[in-house]
PDB file of C-alpha atoms in Angstrom:
ATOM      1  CA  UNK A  29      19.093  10.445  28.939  1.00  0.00           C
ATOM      2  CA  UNK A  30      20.890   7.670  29.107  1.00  0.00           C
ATOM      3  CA  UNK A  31      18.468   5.071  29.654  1.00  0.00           C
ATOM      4  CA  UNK A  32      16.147   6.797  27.077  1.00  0.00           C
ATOM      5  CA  UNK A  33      18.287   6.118  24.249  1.00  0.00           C
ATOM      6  CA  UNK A  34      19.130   2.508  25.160  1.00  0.00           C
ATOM      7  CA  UNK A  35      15.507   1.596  25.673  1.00  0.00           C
ATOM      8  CA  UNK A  36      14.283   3.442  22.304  1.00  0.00           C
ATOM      9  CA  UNK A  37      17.180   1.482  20.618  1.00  0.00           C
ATOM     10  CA  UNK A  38      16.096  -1.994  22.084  1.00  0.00           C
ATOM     11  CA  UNK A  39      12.144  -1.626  21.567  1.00  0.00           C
ATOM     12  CA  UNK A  40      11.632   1.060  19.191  1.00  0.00           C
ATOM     13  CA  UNK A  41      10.933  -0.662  15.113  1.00  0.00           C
ATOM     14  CA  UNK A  42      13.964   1.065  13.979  1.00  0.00           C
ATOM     15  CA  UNK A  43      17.193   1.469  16.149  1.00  0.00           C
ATOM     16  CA  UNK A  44      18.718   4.421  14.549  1.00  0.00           C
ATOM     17  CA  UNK A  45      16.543   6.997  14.330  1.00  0.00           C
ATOM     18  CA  UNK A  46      14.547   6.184  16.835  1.00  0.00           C
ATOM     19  CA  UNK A  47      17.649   6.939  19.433  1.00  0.00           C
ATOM     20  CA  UNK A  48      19.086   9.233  17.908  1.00  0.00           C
ATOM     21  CA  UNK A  49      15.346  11.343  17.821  1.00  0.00           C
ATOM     22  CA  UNK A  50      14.636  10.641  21.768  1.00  0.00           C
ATOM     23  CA  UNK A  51      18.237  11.328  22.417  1.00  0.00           C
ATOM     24  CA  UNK A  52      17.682  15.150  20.266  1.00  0.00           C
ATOM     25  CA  UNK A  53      14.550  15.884  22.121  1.00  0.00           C
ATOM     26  CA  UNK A  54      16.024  15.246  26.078  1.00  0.00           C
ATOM     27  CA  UNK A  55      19.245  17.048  24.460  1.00  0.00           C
ATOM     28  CA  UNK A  56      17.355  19.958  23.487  1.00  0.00           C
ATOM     29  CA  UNK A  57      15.761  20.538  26.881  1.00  0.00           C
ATOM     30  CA  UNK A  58      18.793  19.874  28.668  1.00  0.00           C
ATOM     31  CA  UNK A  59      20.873  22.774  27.113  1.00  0.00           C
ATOM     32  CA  UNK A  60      23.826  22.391  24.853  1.00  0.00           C
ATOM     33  CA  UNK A  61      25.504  23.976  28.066  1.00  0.00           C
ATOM     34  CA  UNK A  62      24.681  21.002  30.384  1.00  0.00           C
ATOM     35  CA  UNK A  63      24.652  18.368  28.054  1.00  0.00           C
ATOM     36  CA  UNK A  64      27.290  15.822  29.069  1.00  0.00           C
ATOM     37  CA  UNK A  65      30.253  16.131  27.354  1.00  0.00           C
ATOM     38  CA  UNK A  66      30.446  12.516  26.585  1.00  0.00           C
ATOM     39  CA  UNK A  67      27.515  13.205  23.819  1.00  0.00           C
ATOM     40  CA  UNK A  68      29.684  16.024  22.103  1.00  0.00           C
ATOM     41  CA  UNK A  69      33.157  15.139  22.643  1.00  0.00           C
ATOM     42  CA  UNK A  70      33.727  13.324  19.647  1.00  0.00           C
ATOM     43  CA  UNK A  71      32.042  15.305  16.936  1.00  0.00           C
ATOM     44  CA  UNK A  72      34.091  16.345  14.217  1.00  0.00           C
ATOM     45  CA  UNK A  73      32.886  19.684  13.271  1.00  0.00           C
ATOM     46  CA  UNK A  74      34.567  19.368   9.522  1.00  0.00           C
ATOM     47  CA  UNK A  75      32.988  16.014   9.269  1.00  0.00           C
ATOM     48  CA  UNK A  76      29.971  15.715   6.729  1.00  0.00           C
ATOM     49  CA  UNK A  77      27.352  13.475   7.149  1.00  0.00           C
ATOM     50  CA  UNK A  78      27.147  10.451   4.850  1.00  0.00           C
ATOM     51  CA  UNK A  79      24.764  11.339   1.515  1.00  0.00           C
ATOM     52  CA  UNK A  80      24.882  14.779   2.788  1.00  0.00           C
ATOM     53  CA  UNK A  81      26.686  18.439   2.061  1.00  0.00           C
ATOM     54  CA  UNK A  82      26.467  18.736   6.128  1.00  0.00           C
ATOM     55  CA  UNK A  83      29.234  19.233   8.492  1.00  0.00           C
ATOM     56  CA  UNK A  84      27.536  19.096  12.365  1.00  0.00           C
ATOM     57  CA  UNK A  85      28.307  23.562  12.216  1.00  0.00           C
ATOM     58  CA  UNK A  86      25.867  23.834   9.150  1.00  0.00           C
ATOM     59  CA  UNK A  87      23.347  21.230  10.389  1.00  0.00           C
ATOM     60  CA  UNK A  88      22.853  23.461  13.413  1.00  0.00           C
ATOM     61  CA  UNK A  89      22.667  26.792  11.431  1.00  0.00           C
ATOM     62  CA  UNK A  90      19.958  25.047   9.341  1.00  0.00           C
ATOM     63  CA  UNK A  91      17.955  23.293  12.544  1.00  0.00           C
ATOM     64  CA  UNK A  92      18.044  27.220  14.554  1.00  0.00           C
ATOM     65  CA  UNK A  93      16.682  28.416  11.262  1.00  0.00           C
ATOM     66  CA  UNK A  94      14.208  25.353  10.985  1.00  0.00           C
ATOM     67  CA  UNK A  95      12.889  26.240  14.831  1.00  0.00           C
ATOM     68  CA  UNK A  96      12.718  30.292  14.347  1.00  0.00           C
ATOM     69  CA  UNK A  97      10.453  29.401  11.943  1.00  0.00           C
ATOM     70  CA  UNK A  98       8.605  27.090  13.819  1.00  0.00           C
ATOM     71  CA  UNK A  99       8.490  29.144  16.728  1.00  0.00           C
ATOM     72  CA  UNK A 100       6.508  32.488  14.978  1.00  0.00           C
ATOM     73  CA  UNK A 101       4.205  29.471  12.943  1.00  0.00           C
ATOM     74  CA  UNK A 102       2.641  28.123  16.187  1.00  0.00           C
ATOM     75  CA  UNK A 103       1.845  32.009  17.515  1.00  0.00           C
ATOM     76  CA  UNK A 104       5.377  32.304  19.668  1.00  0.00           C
ATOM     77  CA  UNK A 105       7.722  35.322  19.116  1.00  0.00           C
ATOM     78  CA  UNK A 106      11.361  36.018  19.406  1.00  0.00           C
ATOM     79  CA  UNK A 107      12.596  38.728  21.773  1.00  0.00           C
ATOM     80  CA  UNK A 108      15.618  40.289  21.721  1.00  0.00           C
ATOM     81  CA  UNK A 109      16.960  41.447  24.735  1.00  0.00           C
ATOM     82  CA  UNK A 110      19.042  44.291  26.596  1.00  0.00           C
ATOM     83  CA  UNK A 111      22.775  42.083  25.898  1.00  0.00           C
ATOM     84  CA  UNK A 112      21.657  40.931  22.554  1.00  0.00           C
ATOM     85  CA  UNK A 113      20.608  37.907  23.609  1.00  0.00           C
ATOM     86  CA  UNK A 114      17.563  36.278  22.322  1.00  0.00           C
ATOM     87  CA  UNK A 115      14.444  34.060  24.068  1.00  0.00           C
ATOM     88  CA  UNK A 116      12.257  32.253  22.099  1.00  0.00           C
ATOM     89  CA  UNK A 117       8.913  33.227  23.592  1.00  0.00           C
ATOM     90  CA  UNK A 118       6.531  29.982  23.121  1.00  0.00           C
ATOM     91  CA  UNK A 119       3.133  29.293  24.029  1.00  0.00           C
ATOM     92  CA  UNK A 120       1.565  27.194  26.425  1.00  0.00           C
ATOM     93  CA  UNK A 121      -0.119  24.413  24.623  1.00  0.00           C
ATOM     94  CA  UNK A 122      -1.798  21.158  26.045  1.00  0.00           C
ATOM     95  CA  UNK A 123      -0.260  18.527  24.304  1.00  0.00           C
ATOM     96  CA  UNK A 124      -2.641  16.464  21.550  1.00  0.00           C
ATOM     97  CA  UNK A 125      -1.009  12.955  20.856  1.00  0.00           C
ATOM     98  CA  UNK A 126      -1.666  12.071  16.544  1.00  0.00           C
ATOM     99  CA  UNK A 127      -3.016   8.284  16.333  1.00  0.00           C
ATOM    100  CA  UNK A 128      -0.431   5.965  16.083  1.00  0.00           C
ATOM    101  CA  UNK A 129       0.817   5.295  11.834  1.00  0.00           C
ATOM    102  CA  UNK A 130       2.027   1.755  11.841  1.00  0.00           C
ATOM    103  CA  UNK A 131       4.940   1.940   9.347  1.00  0.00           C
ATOM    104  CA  UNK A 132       3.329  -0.936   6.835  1.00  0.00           C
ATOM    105  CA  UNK A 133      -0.113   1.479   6.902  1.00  0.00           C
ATOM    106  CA  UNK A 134       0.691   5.246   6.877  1.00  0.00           C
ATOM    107  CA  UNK A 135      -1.921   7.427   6.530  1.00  0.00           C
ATOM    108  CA  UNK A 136      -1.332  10.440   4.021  1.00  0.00           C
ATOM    109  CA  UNK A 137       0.816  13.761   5.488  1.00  0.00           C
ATOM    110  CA  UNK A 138      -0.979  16.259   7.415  1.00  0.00           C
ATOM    111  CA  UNK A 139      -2.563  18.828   5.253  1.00  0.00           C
ATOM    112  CA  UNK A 140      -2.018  17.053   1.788  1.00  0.00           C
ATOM    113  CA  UNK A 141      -4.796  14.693   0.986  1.00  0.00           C
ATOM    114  CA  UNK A 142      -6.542  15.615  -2.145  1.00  0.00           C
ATOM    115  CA  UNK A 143     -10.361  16.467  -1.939  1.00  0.00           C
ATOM    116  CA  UNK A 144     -12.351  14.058  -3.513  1.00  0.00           C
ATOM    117  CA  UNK A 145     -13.181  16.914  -6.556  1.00  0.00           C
ATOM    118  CA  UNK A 146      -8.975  17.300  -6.524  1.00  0.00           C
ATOM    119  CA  UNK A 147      -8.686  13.641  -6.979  1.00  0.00           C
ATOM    120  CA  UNK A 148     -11.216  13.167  -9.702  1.00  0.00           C
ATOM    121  CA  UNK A 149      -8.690  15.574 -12.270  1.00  0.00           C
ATOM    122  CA  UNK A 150      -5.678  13.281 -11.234  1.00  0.00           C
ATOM    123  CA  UNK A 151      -6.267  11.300 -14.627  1.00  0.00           C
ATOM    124  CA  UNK A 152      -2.467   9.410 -15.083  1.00  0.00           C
ATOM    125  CA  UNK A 153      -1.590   8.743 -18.182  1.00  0.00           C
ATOM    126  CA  UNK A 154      -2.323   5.281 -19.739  1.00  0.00           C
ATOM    127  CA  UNK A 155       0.326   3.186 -21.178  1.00  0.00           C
ATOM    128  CA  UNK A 156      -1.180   3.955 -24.274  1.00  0.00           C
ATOM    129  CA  UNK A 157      -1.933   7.380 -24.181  1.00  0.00           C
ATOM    130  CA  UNK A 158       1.733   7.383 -22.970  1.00  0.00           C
ATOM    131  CA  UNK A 159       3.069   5.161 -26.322  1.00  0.00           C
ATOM    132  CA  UNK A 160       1.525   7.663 -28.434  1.00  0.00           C
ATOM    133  CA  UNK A 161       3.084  10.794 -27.179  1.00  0.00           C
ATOM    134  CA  UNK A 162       5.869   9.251 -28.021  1.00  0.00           C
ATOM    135  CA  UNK A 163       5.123   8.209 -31.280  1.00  0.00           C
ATOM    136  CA  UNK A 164       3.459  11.699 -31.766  1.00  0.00           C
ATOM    137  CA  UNK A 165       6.909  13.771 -30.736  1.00  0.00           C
ATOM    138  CA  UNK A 166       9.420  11.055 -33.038  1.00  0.00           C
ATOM    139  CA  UNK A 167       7.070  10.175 -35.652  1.00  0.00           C
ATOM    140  CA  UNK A 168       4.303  12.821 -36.292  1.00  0.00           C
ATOM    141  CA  UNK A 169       0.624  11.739 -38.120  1.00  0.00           C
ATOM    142  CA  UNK A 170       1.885   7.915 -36.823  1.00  0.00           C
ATOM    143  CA  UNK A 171      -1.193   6.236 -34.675  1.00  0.00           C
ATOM    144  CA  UNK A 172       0.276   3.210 -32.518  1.00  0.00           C
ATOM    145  CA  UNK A 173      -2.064   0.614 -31.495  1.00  0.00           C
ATOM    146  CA  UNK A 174      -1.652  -3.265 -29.570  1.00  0.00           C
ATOM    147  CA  UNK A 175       1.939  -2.132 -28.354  1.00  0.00           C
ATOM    148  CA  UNK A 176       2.596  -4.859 -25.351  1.00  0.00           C
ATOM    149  CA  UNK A 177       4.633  -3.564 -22.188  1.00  0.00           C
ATOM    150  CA  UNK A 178       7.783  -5.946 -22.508  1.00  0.00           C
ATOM    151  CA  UNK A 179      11.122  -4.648 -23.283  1.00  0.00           C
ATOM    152  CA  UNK A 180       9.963  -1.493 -21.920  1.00  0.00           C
ATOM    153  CA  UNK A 181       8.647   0.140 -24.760  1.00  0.00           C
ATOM    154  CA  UNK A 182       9.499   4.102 -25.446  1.00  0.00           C
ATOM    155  CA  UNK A 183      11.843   6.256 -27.091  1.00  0.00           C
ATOM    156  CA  UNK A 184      15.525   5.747 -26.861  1.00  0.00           C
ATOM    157  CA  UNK A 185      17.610   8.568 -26.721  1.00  0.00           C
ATOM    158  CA  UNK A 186      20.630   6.729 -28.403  1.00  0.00           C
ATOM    159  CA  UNK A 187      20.791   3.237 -30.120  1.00  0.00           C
ATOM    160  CA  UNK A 188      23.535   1.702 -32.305  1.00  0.00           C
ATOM    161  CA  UNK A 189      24.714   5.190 -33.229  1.00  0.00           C
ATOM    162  CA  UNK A 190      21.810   6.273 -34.296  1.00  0.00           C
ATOM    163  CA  UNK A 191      19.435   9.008 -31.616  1.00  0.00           C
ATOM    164  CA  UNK A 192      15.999   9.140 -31.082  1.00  0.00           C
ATOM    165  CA  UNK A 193      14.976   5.681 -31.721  1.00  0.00           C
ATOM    166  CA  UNK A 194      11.193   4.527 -31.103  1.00  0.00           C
ATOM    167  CA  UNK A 195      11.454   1.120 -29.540  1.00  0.00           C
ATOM    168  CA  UNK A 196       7.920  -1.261 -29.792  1.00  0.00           C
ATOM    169  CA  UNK A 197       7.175  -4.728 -28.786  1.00  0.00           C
ATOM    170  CA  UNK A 198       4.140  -6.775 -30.090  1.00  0.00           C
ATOM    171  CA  UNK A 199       0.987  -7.379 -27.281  1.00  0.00           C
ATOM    172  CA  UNK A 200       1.571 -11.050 -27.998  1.00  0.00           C
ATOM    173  CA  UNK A 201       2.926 -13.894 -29.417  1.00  0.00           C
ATOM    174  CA  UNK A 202      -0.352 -13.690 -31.938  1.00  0.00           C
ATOM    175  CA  UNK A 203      -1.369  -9.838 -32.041  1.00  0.00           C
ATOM    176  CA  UNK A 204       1.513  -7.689 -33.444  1.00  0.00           C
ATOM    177  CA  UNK A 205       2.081  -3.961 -32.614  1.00  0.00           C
ATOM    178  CA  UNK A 206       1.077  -1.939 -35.620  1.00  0.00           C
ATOM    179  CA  UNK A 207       1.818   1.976 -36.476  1.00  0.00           C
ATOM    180  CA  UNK A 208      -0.628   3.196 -38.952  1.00  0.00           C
ATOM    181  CA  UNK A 209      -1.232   6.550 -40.664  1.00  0.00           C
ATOM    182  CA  UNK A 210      -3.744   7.235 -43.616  1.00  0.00           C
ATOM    183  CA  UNK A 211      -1.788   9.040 -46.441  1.00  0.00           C
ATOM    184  CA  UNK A 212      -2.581  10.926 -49.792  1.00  0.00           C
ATOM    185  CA  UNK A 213      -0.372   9.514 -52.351  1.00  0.00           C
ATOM    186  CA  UNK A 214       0.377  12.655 -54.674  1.00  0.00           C
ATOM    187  CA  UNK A 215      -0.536  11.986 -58.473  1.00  0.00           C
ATOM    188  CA  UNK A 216       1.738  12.430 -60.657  1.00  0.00           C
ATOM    189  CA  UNK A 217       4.852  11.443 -58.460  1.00  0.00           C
ATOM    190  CA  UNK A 218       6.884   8.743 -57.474  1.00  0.00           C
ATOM    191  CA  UNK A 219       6.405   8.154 -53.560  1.00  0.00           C
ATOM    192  CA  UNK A 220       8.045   5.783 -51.477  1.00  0.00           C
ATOM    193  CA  UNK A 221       8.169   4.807 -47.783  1.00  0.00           C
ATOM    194  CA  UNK A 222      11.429   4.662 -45.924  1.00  0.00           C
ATOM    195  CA  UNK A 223      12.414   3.056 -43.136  1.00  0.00           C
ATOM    196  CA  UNK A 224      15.146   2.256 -41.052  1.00  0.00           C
ATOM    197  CA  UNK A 225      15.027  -0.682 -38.388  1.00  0.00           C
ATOM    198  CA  UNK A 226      16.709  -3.209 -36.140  1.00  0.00           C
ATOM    199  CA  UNK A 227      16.447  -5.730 -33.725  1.00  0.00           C
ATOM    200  CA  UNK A 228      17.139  -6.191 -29.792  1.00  0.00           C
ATOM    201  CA  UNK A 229      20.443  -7.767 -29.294  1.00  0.00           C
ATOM    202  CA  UNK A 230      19.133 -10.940 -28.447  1.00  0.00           C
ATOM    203  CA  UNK A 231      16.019 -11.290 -30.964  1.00  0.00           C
ATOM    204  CA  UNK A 232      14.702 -10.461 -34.294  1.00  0.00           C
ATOM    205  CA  UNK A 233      11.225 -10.293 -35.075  1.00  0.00           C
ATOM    206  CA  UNK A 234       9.179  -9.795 -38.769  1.00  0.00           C
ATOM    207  CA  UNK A 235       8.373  -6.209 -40.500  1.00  0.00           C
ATOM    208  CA  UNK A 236       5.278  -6.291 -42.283  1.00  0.00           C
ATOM    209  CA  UNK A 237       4.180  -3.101 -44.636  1.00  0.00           C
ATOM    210  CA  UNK A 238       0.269  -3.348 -45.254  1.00  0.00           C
ATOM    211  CA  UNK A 239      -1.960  -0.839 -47.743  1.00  0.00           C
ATOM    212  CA  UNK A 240      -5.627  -0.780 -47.242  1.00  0.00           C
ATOM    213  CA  UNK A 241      -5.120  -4.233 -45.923  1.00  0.00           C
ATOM    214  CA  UNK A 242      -2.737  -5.870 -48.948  1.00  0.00           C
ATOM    215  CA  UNK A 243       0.408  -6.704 -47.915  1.00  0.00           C
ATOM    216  CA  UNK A 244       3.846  -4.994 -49.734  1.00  0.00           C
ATOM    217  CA  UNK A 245       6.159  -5.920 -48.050  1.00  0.00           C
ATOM    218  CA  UNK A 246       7.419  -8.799 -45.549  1.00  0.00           C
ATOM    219  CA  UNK A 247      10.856  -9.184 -43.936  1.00  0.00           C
ATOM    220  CA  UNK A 248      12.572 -10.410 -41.420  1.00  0.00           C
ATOM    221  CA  UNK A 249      15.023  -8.225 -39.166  1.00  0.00           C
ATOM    222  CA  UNK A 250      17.236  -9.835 -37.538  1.00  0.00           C
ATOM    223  CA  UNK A 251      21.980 -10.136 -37.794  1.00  0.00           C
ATOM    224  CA  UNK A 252      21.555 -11.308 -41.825  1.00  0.00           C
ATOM    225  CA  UNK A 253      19.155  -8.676 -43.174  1.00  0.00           C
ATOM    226  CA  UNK A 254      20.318  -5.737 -41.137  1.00  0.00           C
ATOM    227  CA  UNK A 255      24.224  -3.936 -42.816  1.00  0.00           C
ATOM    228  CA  UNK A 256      25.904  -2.188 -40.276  1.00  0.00           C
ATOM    229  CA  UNK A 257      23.631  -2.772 -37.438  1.00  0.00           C
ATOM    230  CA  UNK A 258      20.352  -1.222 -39.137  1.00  0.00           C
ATOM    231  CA  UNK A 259      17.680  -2.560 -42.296  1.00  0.00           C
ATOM    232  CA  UNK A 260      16.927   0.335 -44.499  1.00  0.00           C
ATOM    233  CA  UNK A 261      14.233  -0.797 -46.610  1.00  0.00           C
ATOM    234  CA  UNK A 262      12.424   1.414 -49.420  1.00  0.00           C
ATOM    235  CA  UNK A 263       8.659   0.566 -50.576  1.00  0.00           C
ATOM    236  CA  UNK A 264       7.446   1.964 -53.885  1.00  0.00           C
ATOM    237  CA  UNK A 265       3.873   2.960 -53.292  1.00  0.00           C
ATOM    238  CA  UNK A 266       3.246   4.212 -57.035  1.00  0.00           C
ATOM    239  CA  UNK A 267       0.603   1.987 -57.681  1.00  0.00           C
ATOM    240  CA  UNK A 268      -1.325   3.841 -54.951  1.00  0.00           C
ATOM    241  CA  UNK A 269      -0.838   7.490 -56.647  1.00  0.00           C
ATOM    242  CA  UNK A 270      -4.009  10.088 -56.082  1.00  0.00           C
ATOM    243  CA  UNK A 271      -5.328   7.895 -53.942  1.00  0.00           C
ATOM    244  CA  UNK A 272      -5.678   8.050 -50.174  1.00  0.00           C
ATOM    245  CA  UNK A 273      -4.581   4.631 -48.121  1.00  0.00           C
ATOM    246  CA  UNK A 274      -4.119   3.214 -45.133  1.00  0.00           C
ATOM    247  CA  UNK A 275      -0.274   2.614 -44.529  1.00  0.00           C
ATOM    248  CA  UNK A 276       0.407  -0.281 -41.180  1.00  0.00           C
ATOM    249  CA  UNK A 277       3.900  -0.927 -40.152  1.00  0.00           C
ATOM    250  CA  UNK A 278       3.776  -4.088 -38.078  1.00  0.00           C
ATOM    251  CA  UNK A 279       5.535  -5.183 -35.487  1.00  0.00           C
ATOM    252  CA  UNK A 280       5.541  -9.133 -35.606  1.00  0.00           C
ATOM    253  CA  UNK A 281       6.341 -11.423 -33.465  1.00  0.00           C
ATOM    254  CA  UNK A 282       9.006 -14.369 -34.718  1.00  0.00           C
ATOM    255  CA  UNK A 283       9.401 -16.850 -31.918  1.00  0.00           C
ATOM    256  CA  UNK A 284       8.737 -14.862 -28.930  1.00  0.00           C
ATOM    257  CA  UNK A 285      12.160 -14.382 -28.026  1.00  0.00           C
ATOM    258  CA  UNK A 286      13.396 -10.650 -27.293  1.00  0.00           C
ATOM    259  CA  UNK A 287      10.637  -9.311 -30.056  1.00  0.00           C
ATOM    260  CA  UNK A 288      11.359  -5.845 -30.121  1.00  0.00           C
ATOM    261  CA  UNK A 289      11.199  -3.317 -33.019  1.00  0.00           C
ATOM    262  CA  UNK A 290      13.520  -0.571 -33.319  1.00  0.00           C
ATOM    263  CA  UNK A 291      12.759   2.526 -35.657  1.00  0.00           C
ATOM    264  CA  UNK A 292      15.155   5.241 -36.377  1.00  0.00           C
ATOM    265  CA  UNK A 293      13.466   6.370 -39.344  1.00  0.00           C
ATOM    266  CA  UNK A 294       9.560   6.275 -40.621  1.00  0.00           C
ATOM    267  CA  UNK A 295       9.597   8.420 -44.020  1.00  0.00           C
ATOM    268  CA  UNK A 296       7.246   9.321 -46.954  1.00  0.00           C
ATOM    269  CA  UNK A 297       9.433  11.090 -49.937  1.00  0.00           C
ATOM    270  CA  UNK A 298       7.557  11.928 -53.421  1.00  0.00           C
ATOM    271  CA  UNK A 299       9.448  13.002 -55.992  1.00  0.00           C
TER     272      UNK A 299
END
């Protein structure tokens, strides 16, 4: 046993396990009762192992449980006997050696590789698709489009006091991120669009409000425009009243410098 453990620890890939899993197997057929008492001496039994609830009593409560059910799984049995002692009954198999899994190239678990119909519904989710559900679940009837992956775009559960923040970030230096949403401007009523923005810590970047194209509104959002850590801006859209238009909230690069938009608030109020 000896020898075993100090040769798997020298030539084996990885010299803890590796030991300590050759060392468990010869232990196990030796017999706790004739195992040397030089390779149980010093076991605390109160001791838990490190990023673990076990103490060494519980770990062997759950391994006999593990090998019960082992046992009856590969056809063996359990039979009690006369004193109440137990023998695990198992069957004679000839062994069948898997191919060897190099660590760098492992080959999928036994029994879990998708069929190739399985694998054809495993659709993940896009980064887009994925930028719209959250744009769908904060901002309802919003459509986001050209949203680039830096800054790590997404919701924000809390930012600068305020929860539920949508954070975007343009796809480039030249092609902003826009939100866009076709709205019916009631007749009749005064209707504006609120918002309330901000900038990343360490950049601003430049808010542009488009209707069927014409721009109302453009403004940069950075320490000097924002009170209190946030813009709140207000567009009057009265000129566009019983009409239906295209609203786009644009995300603009300024510089290329920490370019992220932060929205706390996308409204439409008619009064």
């Amino acid at each position: 046993m000896d020898q075993t453990i100090i040769i798997s620890a020298r030539c084996g890939q990885d010299s803890d396990c590796n030991p300590a899993n050759s060392g468990g197997v010869l232990g196990t057929v030796i017999g706790r009762a004739k195992l040397p008492k030089k390779f149980a001496s010093a076991i605390d039994p109160k001791g838990v192992f490190s990023h673990t609830a076990y103490t060494f009593p519980a770990l062997i409560e759950v391994s006999e449980k593990l090998v019960r059910q082992a046992v009856v799984r590969s056809g063996g049995k359990i039979e009690k006997e006369a004193d109440g002692s137990e023998t695990l009954v198992i069957p004679v198999e000839t062994p069948k050696p898997s191919k060897l899994e190099q660590c760098w190239e492992p080959g999928p678990p036994a029994g879990s590789k998708f069929s190739e119909a399985e694998m054809e519904k495993i659709t993940p989710a896009s980064f887009d698709k994925q930028m719209q559900g959250h744009v769908d679940t904060l901002f309802p009837g919003w459509k986001i489009s050209k949203c680039g992956g830096d800054m790590n775009p997404g919701p924000r559960s809390k930012y600068r006091g305020k929860k539920n923040v949508l954070l975007t970030h343009p796809l480039s230096q030249t092609v902003a991120c826009v939100l866009a949403r076709q709205v019916d401007v009631p007749a009749g009523k005064r209707t504006a669009l609120r918002l309330v923005v901000t900038h990343d810590d360490n950049g601003d970047w430049v808010l542009l409000v488009n209707a069927d194209g014409k721009k109302l509104l453009e403004k940069q959002i950075q320490p000097a425009t924002v009170k209190d850590g946030w813009a709140e801006i207000e567009v009057d859209l009265s000129d566009f009243a019983g009409k239906s238009v295209l609203l786009e909230l644009v995300n603009q690069a300024n510089g290329w410098s920490f370019e992220a938009a932060y929205w706390a608030q996308i409204a439409l109020e008619s009064r």
